[in-house]
Amino acid sequence: MALSTHTTSSGYLLPSIHSAPPFFTQQPNSSTQAVVTEHWTRIILGYARHRRLFFLRIEDAEVAGGDWDEVFRNERINRRLLPDHLQTILASMAGKSQAVYEPPKQTRAVLLYWRRPEEWAEVLHTWVSSTGHMNTIMTFYEITDPPVESPLSGIPEVLLRKAIAILAKTGRAQMIGAADGDGVRFFASGGK
């Protein structure tokens, strides 16, 4: 079978390497495995961005019909990514700050950085500015579940907190603690 690209049912274009049977197998040669891991990393981050998926668990390699099934399985060549191979890929991603283990102190689930926290901080600040919420206190819920879908819709709280912390360091946001939940005030530039 010739290598060819493939568009998943969700509309994501998989590269031709996804149709190569060895791509789904952990390679004994470390330099070959490094190339395979790099390709998998690009596919995982691209697909996560395409589908707005933030988390990936080792178990996702085993779940038929799950969010990741159309990437981790290739029925045309009867191959699937095995959990051990995925664990190696996730360890590499975590080592390169393309993902972080979430929750911390375990190695079976990651928060994917298809946008780094610094990029999310800029997206957040731009969105707040465009919605006219500068100098007002917003709840996390208002940010992650706005009435009109935004680039921040559904962002996990742990990632939102990282983005806010980055803005706070530059004086563009201030965390506000309240009995009924945390909020944040945003500023146009580095002044309160």
PDB file of C-alpha atoms in Angstrom:
ATOM      1  CA  MET A   1       0.000   0.000   0.000  1.00  0.00           C
ATOM      2  CA  ALA A   2       1.356   3.391  -0.972  1.00  0.00           C
ATOM      3  CA  LEU A   3       1.665   6.024   1.711  1.00  0.00           C
ATOM      4  CA  SER A   4      -1.084   8.596   1.436  1.00  0.00           C
ATOM      5  CA  THR A   5      -2.657  11.361   3.443  1.00  0.00           C
ATOM      6  CA  HIS A   6      -6.054  10.730   4.978  1.00  0.00           C
ATOM      7  CA  THR A   7      -8.790  13.059   6.194  1.00  0.00           C
ATOM      8  CA  THR A   8     -10.497  11.879   9.380  1.00  0.00           C
ATOM      9  CA  SER A   9     -14.256  12.010   9.848  1.00  0.00           C
ATOM     10  CA  SER A  10     -13.765  15.178  11.940  1.00  0.00           C
ATOM     11  CA  GLY A  11     -11.962  16.812   9.001  1.00  0.00           C
ATOM     12  CA  TYR A  12      -8.364  16.568  10.245  1.00  0.00           C
ATOM     13  CA  LEU A  13      -5.770  15.792   7.560  1.00  0.00           C
ATOM     14  CA  LEU A  14      -3.397  13.067   8.700  1.00  0.00           C
ATOM     15  CA  PRO A  15       0.030  13.082   7.006  1.00  0.00           C
ATOM     16  CA  SER A  16       1.147  10.194   4.804  1.00  0.00           C
ATOM     17  CA  ILE A  17       3.411   8.790   7.553  1.00  0.00           C
ATOM     18  CA  HIS A  18       0.197   7.835   9.385  1.00  0.00           C
ATOM     19  CA  SER A  19      -0.323   5.133   6.728  1.00  0.00           C
ATOM     20  CA  ALA A  20       3.084   3.522   7.374  1.00  0.00           C
ATOM     21  CA  PRO A  21       2.738   0.407   9.602  1.00  0.00           C
ATOM     22  CA  PRO A  22       6.087   0.982  11.421  1.00  0.00           C
ATOM     23  CA  PHE A  23       4.819   4.412  12.529  1.00  0.00           C
ATOM     24  CA  PHE A  24       2.553   2.672  15.044  1.00  0.00           C
ATOM     25  CA  THR A  25       5.366   0.590  16.538  1.00  0.00           C
ATOM     26  CA  GLN A  26       7.970   1.743  19.010  1.00  0.00           C
ATOM     27  CA  GLN A  27      11.281   1.692  17.149  1.00  0.00           C
ATOM     28  CA  PRO A  28      14.369   0.020  18.662  1.00  0.00           C
ATOM     29  CA  ASN A  29      16.736   2.548  17.081  1.00  0.00           C
ATOM     30  CA  SER A  30      16.696   5.690  19.246  1.00  0.00           C
ATOM     31  CA  SER A  31      17.223   8.147  16.379  1.00  0.00           C
ATOM     32  CA  THR A  32      14.424   6.512  14.366  1.00  0.00           C
ATOM     33  CA  GLN A  33      12.170   6.610  17.428  1.00  0.00           C
ATOM     34  CA  ALA A  34      12.991  10.312  17.898  1.00  0.00           C
ATOM     35  CA  VAL A  35      11.739  11.010  14.356  1.00  0.00           C
ATOM     36  CA  VAL A  36       8.595   8.932  14.945  1.00  0.00           C
ATOM     37  CA  THR A  37       7.972  10.746  18.256  1.00  0.00           C
ATOM     38  CA  GLU A  38       8.360  14.130  16.558  1.00  0.00           C
ATOM     39  CA  HIS A  39       5.790  13.178  13.908  1.00  0.00           C
ATOM     40  CA  TRP A  40       3.377  11.843  16.557  1.00  0.00           C
ATOM     41  CA  THR A  41       3.839  15.044  18.575  1.00  0.00           C
ATOM     42  CA  ARG A  42       2.888  17.189  15.571  1.00  0.00           C
ATOM     43  CA  ILE A  43      -0.151  15.011  14.857  1.00  0.00           C
ATOM     44  CA  ILE A  44      -1.290  15.003  18.505  1.00  0.00           C
ATOM     45  CA  LEU A  45      -0.936  18.777  18.945  1.00  0.00           C
ATOM     46  CA  GLY A  46      -2.481  19.533  15.549  1.00  0.00           C
ATOM     47  CA  TYR A  47      -5.406  17.209  16.150  1.00  0.00           C
ATOM     48  CA  ALA A  48      -5.938  18.543  19.680  1.00  0.00           C
ATOM     49  CA  ARG A  49      -6.070  22.087  18.296  1.00  0.00           C
ATOM     50  CA  HIS A  50      -8.425  20.991  15.501  1.00  0.00           C
ATOM     51  CA  ARG A  51     -10.820  19.322  17.964  1.00  0.00           C
ATOM     52  CA  ARG A  52     -10.113  21.674  20.916  1.00  0.00           C
ATOM     53  CA  LEU A  53      -8.975  18.774  23.079  1.00  0.00           C
ATOM     54  CA  PHE A  54      -6.929  19.745  26.109  1.00  0.00           C
ATOM     55  CA  PHE A  55      -6.202  16.441  27.821  1.00  0.00           C
ATOM     56  CA  LEU A  56      -4.721  13.164  26.684  1.00  0.00           C
ATOM     57  CA  ARG A  57      -4.550  10.022  28.801  1.00  0.00           C
ATOM     58  CA  ILE A  58      -2.660   6.795  28.156  1.00  0.00           C
ATOM     59  CA  GLU A  59      -6.041   5.026  28.243  1.00  0.00           C
ATOM     60  CA  ASP A  60      -7.138   7.063  25.192  1.00  0.00           C
ATOM     61  CA  ALA A  61      -4.971   4.748  23.072  1.00  0.00           C
ATOM     62  CA  GLU A  62      -7.244   1.863  24.089  1.00  0.00           C
ATOM     63  CA  VAL A  63     -10.682   3.480  23.861  1.00  0.00           C
ATOM     64  CA  ALA A  64     -12.471   2.475  20.674  1.00  0.00           C
ATOM     65  CA  GLY A  65     -14.697   5.306  19.514  1.00  0.00           C
ATOM     66  CA  GLY A  66     -13.110   7.836  21.904  1.00  0.00           C
ATOM     67  CA  ASP A  67     -11.976  11.363  21.093  1.00  0.00           C
ATOM     68  CA  TRP A  68      -8.574  10.155  19.909  1.00  0.00           C
ATOM     69  CA  ASP A  69      -9.604   6.956  18.126  1.00  0.00           C
ATOM     70  CA  GLU A  70      -9.436   8.329  14.575  1.00  0.00           C
ATOM     71  CA  VAL A  71      -5.800   9.357  15.152  1.00  0.00           C
ATOM     72  CA  PHE A  72      -4.552   6.445  17.255  1.00  0.00           C
ATOM     73  CA  ARG A  73      -6.054   3.797  14.950  1.00  0.00           C
ATOM     74  CA  ASN A  74      -5.607   3.284  11.256  1.00  0.00           C
ATOM     75  CA  GLU A  75      -8.106   0.650  10.177  1.00  0.00           C
ATOM     76  CA  ARG A  76      -6.895   0.862   6.556  1.00  0.00           C
ATOM     77  CA  ILE A  77      -3.603  -0.790   7.598  1.00  0.00           C
ATOM     78  CA  ASN A  78      -4.952  -2.545  10.704  1.00  0.00           C
ATOM     79  CA  ARG A  79      -2.678  -0.663  13.132  1.00  0.00           C
ATOM     80  CA  ARG A  80      -3.138   1.213  16.376  1.00  0.00           C
ATOM     81  CA  LEU A  81      -0.887   3.112  18.742  1.00  0.00           C
ATOM     82  CA  LEU A  82      -0.221   1.053  21.846  1.00  0.00           C
ATOM     83  CA  PRO A  83      -0.348   2.582  25.347  1.00  0.00           C
ATOM     84  CA  ASP A  84       3.377   1.988  26.009  1.00  0.00           C
ATOM     85  CA  HIS A  85       4.301   3.822  22.830  1.00  0.00           C
ATOM     86  CA  LEU A  86       1.951   6.690  23.710  1.00  0.00           C
ATOM     87  CA  GLN A  87       3.541   6.911  27.167  1.00  0.00           C
ATOM     88  CA  THR A  88       6.967   7.348  25.533  1.00  0.00           C
ATOM     89  CA  ILE A  89       5.569  10.086  23.281  1.00  0.00           C
ATOM     90  CA  LEU A  90       3.921  11.897  26.198  1.00  0.00           C
ATOM     91  CA  ALA A  91       7.148  11.756  28.213  1.00  0.00           C
ATOM     92  CA  SER A  92       8.972  13.373  25.296  1.00  0.00           C
ATOM     93  CA  MET A  93       6.282  16.051  24.975  1.00  0.00           C
ATOM     94  CA  ALA A  94       6.443  16.798  28.698  1.00  0.00           C
ATOM     95  CA  GLY A  95      10.227  17.007  28.491  1.00  0.00           C
ATOM     96  CA  LYS A  96       9.949  19.597  25.711  1.00  0.00           C
ATOM     97  CA  SER A  97       7.197  21.645  27.446  1.00  0.00           C
ATOM     98  CA  GLN A  98       4.662  20.679  24.782  1.00  0.00           C
ATOM     99  CA  ALA A  99       2.528  19.144  27.532  1.00  0.00           C
ATOM    100  CA  VAL A 100       2.530  18.873  31.320  1.00  0.00           C
ATOM    101  CA  TYR A 101       1.441  15.988  33.471  1.00  0.00           C
ATOM    102  CA  GLU A 102      -1.958  16.857  34.880  1.00  0.00           C
ATOM    103  CA  PRO A 103      -2.593  16.179  37.628  1.00  0.00           C
ATOM    104  CA  PRO A 104       1.068  16.527  38.619  1.00  0.00           C
ATOM    105  CA  LYS A 105       3.060  13.635  40.134  1.00  0.00           C
ATOM    106  CA  GLN A 106       1.730  10.988  37.730  1.00  0.00           C
ATOM    107  CA  THR A 107       2.647  10.013  34.156  1.00  0.00           C
ATOM    108  CA  ARG A 108      -0.606   8.747  32.656  1.00  0.00           C
ATOM    109  CA  ALA A 109      -2.371  11.991  31.709  1.00  0.00           C
ATOM    110  CA  VAL A 110      -1.215  15.293  30.249  1.00  0.00           C
ATOM    111  CA  LEU A 111      -2.525  18.761  29.588  1.00  0.00           C
ATOM    112  CA  LEU A 112      -1.586  19.487  25.990  1.00  0.00           C
ATOM    113  CA  TYR A 113       0.026  22.767  25.011  1.00  0.00           C
ATOM    114  CA  TRP A 114      -1.250  23.200  21.468  1.00  0.00           C
ATOM    115  CA  ARG A 115      -0.948  26.794  22.602  1.00  0.00           C
ATOM    116  CA  ARG A 116       1.666  27.525  25.239  1.00  0.00           C
ATOM    117  CA  PRO A 117       0.456  29.302  28.408  1.00  0.00           C
ATOM    118  CA  GLU A 118       2.128  32.518  27.162  1.00  0.00           C
ATOM    119  CA  GLU A 119       0.061  32.305  23.960  1.00  0.00           C
ATOM    120  CA  TRP A 120      -3.117  31.677  25.966  1.00  0.00           C
ATOM    121  CA  ALA A 121      -2.283  34.745  28.069  1.00  0.00           C
ATOM    122  CA  GLU A 122      -2.210  36.892  24.926  1.00  0.00           C
ATOM    123  CA  VAL A 123      -5.411  35.298  23.583  1.00  0.00           C
ATOM    124  CA  LEU A 124      -7.085  35.961  26.939  1.00  0.00           C
ATOM    125  CA  HIS A 125      -5.954  39.581  27.138  1.00  0.00           C
ATOM    126  CA  THR A 126      -6.968  40.294  23.540  1.00  0.00           C
ATOM    127  CA  TRP A 127     -10.379  38.691  24.080  1.00  0.00           C
ATOM    128  CA  VAL A 128     -11.021  40.603  27.315  1.00  0.00           C
ATOM    129  CA  SER A 129     -10.061  43.831  25.568  1.00  0.00           C
ATOM    130  CA  SER A 130     -12.334  43.092  22.585  1.00  0.00           C
ATOM    131  CA  THR A 131     -15.323  42.354  24.851  1.00  0.00           C
ATOM    132  CA  GLY A 132     -14.972  45.590  26.833  1.00  0.00           C
ATOM    133  CA  HIS A 133     -14.188  43.933  30.163  1.00  0.00           C
ATOM    134  CA  MET A 134     -11.013  45.825  31.019  1.00  0.00           C
ATOM    135  CA  ASN A 135     -10.948  47.036  34.633  1.00  0.00           C
ATOM    136  CA  THR A 136     -13.913  44.856  35.584  1.00  0.00           C
ATOM    137  CA  ILE A 137     -13.845  41.663  37.609  1.00  0.00           C
ATOM    138  CA  MET A 138     -14.674  38.529  35.650  1.00  0.00           C
ATOM    139  CA  THR A 139     -15.276  35.078  37.070  1.00  0.00           C
ATOM    140  CA  PHE A 140     -13.519  32.052  35.631  1.00  0.00           C
ATOM    141  CA  TYR A 141     -16.937  30.807  34.518  1.00  0.00           C
ATOM    142  CA  GLU A 142     -17.544  33.986  32.513  1.00  0.00           C
ATOM    143  CA  ILE A 143     -14.237  33.413  30.742  1.00  0.00           C
ATOM    144  CA  THR A 144     -14.524  29.677  30.077  1.00  0.00           C
ATOM    145  CA  ASP A 145     -18.266  29.610  29.312  1.00  0.00           C
ATOM    146  CA  PRO A 146     -19.202  32.962  27.759  1.00  0.00           C
ATOM    147  CA  PRO A 147     -22.641  33.506  26.184  1.00  0.00           C
ATOM    148  CA  VAL A 148     -20.982  33.692  22.747  1.00  0.00           C
ATOM    149  CA  GLU A 149     -18.327  31.081  22.020  1.00  0.00           C
ATOM    150  CA  SER A 150     -14.815  32.484  22.222  1.00  0.00           C
ATOM    151  CA  PRO A 151     -11.268  31.220  21.747  1.00  0.00           C
ATOM    152  CA  LEU A 152     -11.317  30.546  25.523  1.00  0.00           C
ATOM    153  CA  SER A 153     -14.514  28.494  25.614  1.00  0.00           C
ATOM    154  CA  GLY A 154     -13.857  25.300  27.521  1.00  0.00           C
ATOM    155  CA  ILE A 155     -10.262  26.107  28.484  1.00  0.00           C
ATOM    156  CA  PRO A 156      -9.388  24.069  31.583  1.00  0.00           C
ATOM    157  CA  GLU A 157      -9.089  26.078  34.795  1.00  0.00           C
ATOM    158  CA  VAL A 158      -5.509  24.923  35.353  1.00  0.00           C
ATOM    159  CA  LEU A 159      -4.477  26.407  31.985  1.00  0.00           C
ATOM    160  CA  LEU A 160      -6.531  29.565  32.563  1.00  0.00           C
ATOM    161  CA  ARG A 161      -4.765  30.077  35.898  1.00  0.00           C
ATOM    162  CA  LYS A 162      -1.367  29.754  34.192  1.00  0.00           C
ATOM    163  CA  ALA A 163      -2.358  32.355  31.593  1.00  0.00           C
ATOM    164  CA  ILE A 164      -3.655  34.731  34.279  1.00  0.00           C
ATOM    165  CA  ALA A 165      -0.438  34.293  36.293  1.00  0.00           C
ATOM    166  CA  ILE A 166       1.570  35.319  33.224  1.00  0.00           C
ATOM    167  CA  LEU A 167      -0.601  38.419  32.762  1.00  0.00           C
ATOM    168  CA  ALA A 168      -0.307  39.214  36.477  1.00  0.00           C
ATOM    169  CA  LYS A 169       3.498  39.182  36.259  1.00  0.00           C
ATOM    170  CA  THR A 170       3.304  41.911  33.618  1.00  0.00           C
ATOM    171  CA  GLY A 171       0.685  43.922  35.534  1.00  0.00           C
ATOM    172  CA  ARG A 172      -2.106  43.166  33.049  1.00  0.00           C
ATOM    173  CA  ALA A 173      -4.247  41.085  35.429  1.00  0.00           C
ATOM    174  CA  GLN A 174      -4.946  40.689  39.123  1.00  0.00           C
ATOM    175  CA  MET A 175      -6.430  37.617  40.783  1.00  0.00           C
ATOM    176  CA  ILE A 176      -9.370  38.364  43.066  1.00  0.00           C
ATOM    177  CA  GLY A 177     -10.309  35.753  45.648  1.00  0.00           C
ATOM    178  CA  ALA A 178     -13.920  35.564  46.796  1.00  0.00           C
ATOM    179  CA  ALA A 179     -15.985  33.185  48.899  1.00  0.00           C
ATOM    180  CA  ASP A 180     -17.980  32.050  45.868  1.00  0.00           C
ATOM    181  CA  GLY A 181     -14.950  31.510  43.608  1.00  0.00           C
ATOM    182  CA  ASP A 182     -11.970  33.244  42.133  1.00  0.00           C
ATOM    183  CA  GLY A 183     -12.168  36.103  39.727  1.00  0.00           C
ATOM    184  CA  VAL A 184      -9.736  38.245  37.833  1.00  0.00           C
ATOM    185  CA  ARG A 185      -9.470  41.907  36.910  1.00  0.00           C
ATOM    186  CA  PHE A 186      -7.719  42.802  33.667  1.00  0.00           C
ATOM    187  CA  PHE A 187      -5.805  45.980  32.859  1.00  0.00           C
ATOM    188  CA  ALA A 188      -4.966  47.509  29.502  1.00  0.00           C
ATOM    189  CA  SER A 189      -1.230  47.586  30.211  1.00  0.00           C
ATOM    190  CA  GLY A 190       1.204  47.099  33.073  1.00  0.00           C
ATOM    191  CA  GLY A 191      -0.623  49.312  35.561  1.00  0.00           C
ATOM    192  CA  LYS A 192      -3.350  48.745  38.095  1.00  0.00           C
TER     193      LYS A 192
END
